[in-house]
Amino acid sequence: KTPLTEMLGIKYPIMLAGMGSVSGHTLVAAVSNAGGIGTLGGATFELEGLRKEIREVKKLLKPGVPFGVDLLIPKVGDGARKTNHDYTHGTLPQMADVMIEEGVKLFVS
């Protein structure tokens, strides 16, 4: 046990990176079900696509097993590069709402 495993409610301190479409529902659920924390790469989805993918993860999870969603939030304000790209195309607030509505426990950026 580690502080991280206790905080996240997982068995092993292993986290799947949210690697865009590579980190889809099957891999996310497999990592979480094996005792790590799976992270869905959610930044490239449209709103309803994100909702659908989250629901697919939940269908494959054992009861009570956590997972997260990564949305690739760019740095803004002081120190931000002019080349920063908003991968959510201005839909971050709505994407956060989808995550909350679907019961996602871990937000990764």
PDB file of C-alpha atoms in Angstrom:
ATOM      1  CA  LYS A   1       0.000   0.000   0.000  1.00  0.00           C
ATOM      2  CA  THR A   2       1.094   3.545  -0.745  1.00  0.00           C
ATOM      3  CA  PRO A   3      -0.516   6.941  -0.137  1.00  0.00           C
ATOM      4  CA  LEU A   4      -1.456   6.993  -3.845  1.00  0.00           C
ATOM      5  CA  THR A   5      -3.118   3.574  -3.831  1.00  0.00           C
ATOM      6  CA  GLU A   6      -5.043   4.466  -0.702  1.00  0.00           C
ATOM      7  CA  MET A   7      -6.146   7.841  -2.092  1.00  0.00           C
ATOM      8  CA  LEU A   8      -7.347   6.388  -5.413  1.00  0.00           C
ATOM      9  CA  GLY A   9      -8.689   3.124  -4.005  1.00  0.00           C
ATOM     10  CA  ILE A  10      -6.476   0.960  -6.226  1.00  0.00           C
ATOM     11  CA  LYS A  11      -4.258  -2.067  -5.549  1.00  0.00           C
ATOM     12  CA  TYR A  12      -1.132  -1.084  -7.498  1.00  0.00           C
ATOM     13  CA  PRO A  13       0.480   2.357  -8.055  1.00  0.00           C
ATOM     14  CA  ILE A  14       0.145   2.007 -11.830  1.00  0.00           C
ATOM     15  CA  MET A  15      -1.608   4.589 -13.996  1.00  0.00           C
ATOM     16  CA  LEU A  16      -2.492   4.224 -17.657  1.00  0.00           C
ATOM     17  CA  ALA A  17      -1.780   7.465 -19.495  1.00  0.00           C
ATOM     18  CA  GLY A  18      -4.671   9.015 -21.402  1.00  0.00           C
ATOM     19  CA  MET A  19      -3.100   8.511 -24.838  1.00  0.00           C
ATOM     20  CA  GLY A  20      -5.891   9.707 -27.098  1.00  0.00           C
ATOM     21  CA  SER A  21      -7.681   6.971 -29.002  1.00  0.00           C
ATOM     22  CA  VAL A  22      -5.055   4.402 -27.932  1.00  0.00           C
ATOM     23  CA  SER A  23      -6.445   4.594 -24.381  1.00  0.00           C
ATOM     24  CA  GLY A  24      -9.941   3.486 -25.304  1.00  0.00           C
ATOM     25  CA  HIS A  25     -12.557   1.844 -23.123  1.00  0.00           C
ATOM     26  CA  THR A  26     -11.185  -1.713 -23.416  1.00  0.00           C
ATOM     27  CA  LEU A  27      -7.659  -0.837 -22.251  1.00  0.00           C
ATOM     28  CA  VAL A  28      -8.897   1.601 -19.579  1.00  0.00           C
ATOM     29  CA  ALA A  29     -11.179  -1.034 -18.060  1.00  0.00           C
ATOM     30  CA  ALA A  30      -8.489  -3.739 -18.246  1.00  0.00           C
ATOM     31  CA  VAL A  31      -5.960  -1.627 -16.327  1.00  0.00           C
ATOM     32  CA  SER A  32      -8.507  -0.576 -13.712  1.00  0.00           C
ATOM     33  CA  ASN A  33      -9.867  -4.111 -13.290  1.00  0.00           C
ATOM     34  CA  ALA A  34      -6.293  -5.391 -12.821  1.00  0.00           C
ATOM     35  CA  GLY A  35      -5.747  -3.040  -9.869  1.00  0.00           C
ATOM     36  CA  GLY A  36      -4.239   0.060 -11.468  1.00  0.00           C
ATOM     37  CA  ILE A  37      -6.025   3.212 -12.589  1.00  0.00           C
ATOM     38  CA  GLY A  38      -7.076   3.367 -16.227  1.00  0.00           C
ATOM     39  CA  THR A  39      -7.276   6.806 -17.816  1.00  0.00           C
ATOM     40  CA  LEU A  40      -9.403   7.465 -20.874  1.00  0.00           C
ATOM     41  CA  GLY A  41      -7.867   9.817 -23.437  1.00  0.00           C
ATOM     42  CA  GLY A  42     -10.896  12.068 -23.796  1.00  0.00           C
ATOM     43  CA  ALA A  43      -9.628  15.250 -25.436  1.00  0.00           C
ATOM     44  CA  THR A  44     -10.374  14.302 -29.031  1.00  0.00           C
ATOM     45  CA  PHE A  45     -13.991  13.239 -28.502  1.00  0.00           C
ATOM     46  CA  GLU A  46     -17.069  15.289 -29.275  1.00  0.00           C
ATOM     47  CA  LEU A  47     -19.341  15.657 -26.226  1.00  0.00           C
ATOM     48  CA  GLU A  48     -21.634  12.711 -26.943  1.00  0.00           C
ATOM     49  CA  GLY A  49     -18.670  10.601 -28.050  1.00  0.00           C
ATOM     50  CA  LEU A  50     -17.025  11.234 -24.692  1.00  0.00           C
ATOM     51  CA  ARG A  51     -20.222  10.283 -22.881  1.00  0.00           C
ATOM     52  CA  LYS A  52     -20.514   7.086 -24.936  1.00  0.00           C
ATOM     53  CA  GLU A  53     -16.883   6.096 -24.313  1.00  0.00           C
ATOM     54  CA  ILE A  54     -17.224   6.698 -20.552  1.00  0.00           C
ATOM     55  CA  ARG A  55     -20.326   4.491 -20.532  1.00  0.00           C
ATOM     56  CA  GLU A  56     -18.436   1.774 -22.414  1.00  0.00           C
ATOM     57  CA  VAL A  57     -15.688   1.867 -19.757  1.00  0.00           C
ATOM     58  CA  LYS A  58     -18.286   1.573 -16.997  1.00  0.00           C
ATOM     59  CA  LYS A  59     -19.906  -1.469 -18.675  1.00  0.00           C
ATOM     60  CA  LEU A  60     -16.569  -3.317 -18.537  1.00  0.00           C
ATOM     61  CA  LEU A  61     -15.546  -2.341 -14.995  1.00  0.00           C
ATOM     62  CA  LYS A  62     -15.930  -4.486 -11.919  1.00  0.00           C
ATOM     63  CA  PRO A  63     -18.240  -2.809  -9.357  1.00  0.00           C
ATOM     64  CA  GLY A  64     -16.601   0.091  -7.506  1.00  0.00           C
ATOM     65  CA  VAL A  65     -13.443   0.156  -9.630  1.00  0.00           C
ATOM     66  CA  PRO A  66     -12.259   3.728 -10.410  1.00  0.00           C
ATOM     67  CA  PHE A  67     -10.984   5.193 -13.668  1.00  0.00           C
ATOM     68  CA  GLY A  68     -10.132   8.672 -14.929  1.00  0.00           C
ATOM     69  CA  VAL A  69     -10.451  10.889 -17.992  1.00  0.00           C
ATOM     70  CA  ASP A  70      -7.640  13.034 -19.447  1.00  0.00           C
ATOM     71  CA  LEU A  71      -8.619  16.187 -21.362  1.00  0.00           C
ATOM     72  CA  LEU A  72      -5.192  17.778 -22.133  1.00  0.00           C
ATOM     73  CA  ILE A  73      -5.840  21.239 -20.729  1.00  0.00           C
ATOM     74  CA  PRO A  74      -3.383  23.808 -22.114  1.00  0.00           C
ATOM     75  CA  LYS A  75      -1.684  26.296 -19.836  1.00  0.00           C
ATOM     76  CA  VAL A  76      -3.226  29.761 -20.074  1.00  0.00           C
ATOM     77  CA  GLY A  77      -2.258  33.170 -18.696  1.00  0.00           C
ATOM     78  CA  ASP A  78       1.282  34.055 -17.604  1.00  0.00           C
ATOM     79  CA  GLY A  79       3.843  31.704 -19.055  1.00  0.00           C
ATOM     80  CA  ALA A  80       1.542  30.167 -21.662  1.00  0.00           C
ATOM     81  CA  ARG A  81       2.982  29.684 -25.121  1.00  0.00           C
ATOM     82  CA  LYS A  82       1.220  31.290 -28.053  1.00  0.00           C
ATOM     83  CA  THR A  83       1.272  27.863 -29.708  1.00  0.00           C
ATOM     84  CA  ASN A  84      -0.825  26.210 -26.989  1.00  0.00           C
ATOM     85  CA  HIS A  85      -3.731  24.353 -28.546  1.00  0.00           C
ATOM     86  CA  ASP A  86      -7.152  23.842 -26.984  1.00  0.00           C
ATOM     87  CA  TYR A  87      -7.805  20.187 -27.798  1.00  0.00           C
ATOM     88  CA  THR A  88     -11.361  20.514 -26.473  1.00  0.00           C
ATOM     89  CA  HIS A  89     -12.148  23.264 -29.031  1.00  0.00           C
ATOM     90  CA  GLY A  90     -13.816  25.434 -26.412  1.00  0.00           C
ATOM     91  CA  THR A  91     -15.980  22.656 -24.978  1.00  0.00           C
ATOM     92  CA  LEU A  92     -14.056  22.089 -21.729  1.00  0.00           C
ATOM     93  CA  PRO A  93     -16.923  23.236 -19.458  1.00  0.00           C
ATOM     94  CA  GLN A  94     -19.363  20.921 -21.234  1.00  0.00           C
ATOM     95  CA  MET A  95     -16.858  18.039 -21.173  1.00  0.00           C
ATOM     96  CA  ALA A  96     -16.404  18.531 -17.435  1.00  0.00           C
ATOM     97  CA  ASP A  97     -20.196  18.420 -17.061  1.00  0.00           C
ATOM     98  CA  VAL A  98     -20.307  15.100 -18.945  1.00  0.00           C
ATOM     99  CA  MET A  99     -17.618  13.675 -16.654  1.00  0.00           C
ATOM    100  CA  ILE A 100     -19.517  14.779 -13.553  1.00  0.00           C
ATOM    101  CA  GLU A 101     -22.859  13.511 -14.879  1.00  0.00           C
ATOM    102  CA  GLU A 102     -21.290  10.135 -15.688  1.00  0.00           C
ATOM    103  CA  GLY A 103     -19.652   9.822 -12.257  1.00  0.00           C
ATOM    104  CA  VAL A 104     -16.000   9.990 -13.310  1.00  0.00           C
ATOM    105  CA  LYS A 105     -13.940  10.176 -10.105  1.00  0.00           C
ATOM    106  CA  LEU A 106     -10.555  11.251 -11.513  1.00  0.00           C
ATOM    107  CA  PHE A 107      -9.864  14.212 -13.812  1.00  0.00           C
ATOM    108  CA  VAL A 108      -6.406  14.218 -15.390  1.00  0.00           C
ATOM    109  CA  SER A 109      -4.763  17.020 -17.340  1.00  0.00           C
TER     110      SER A 109
END
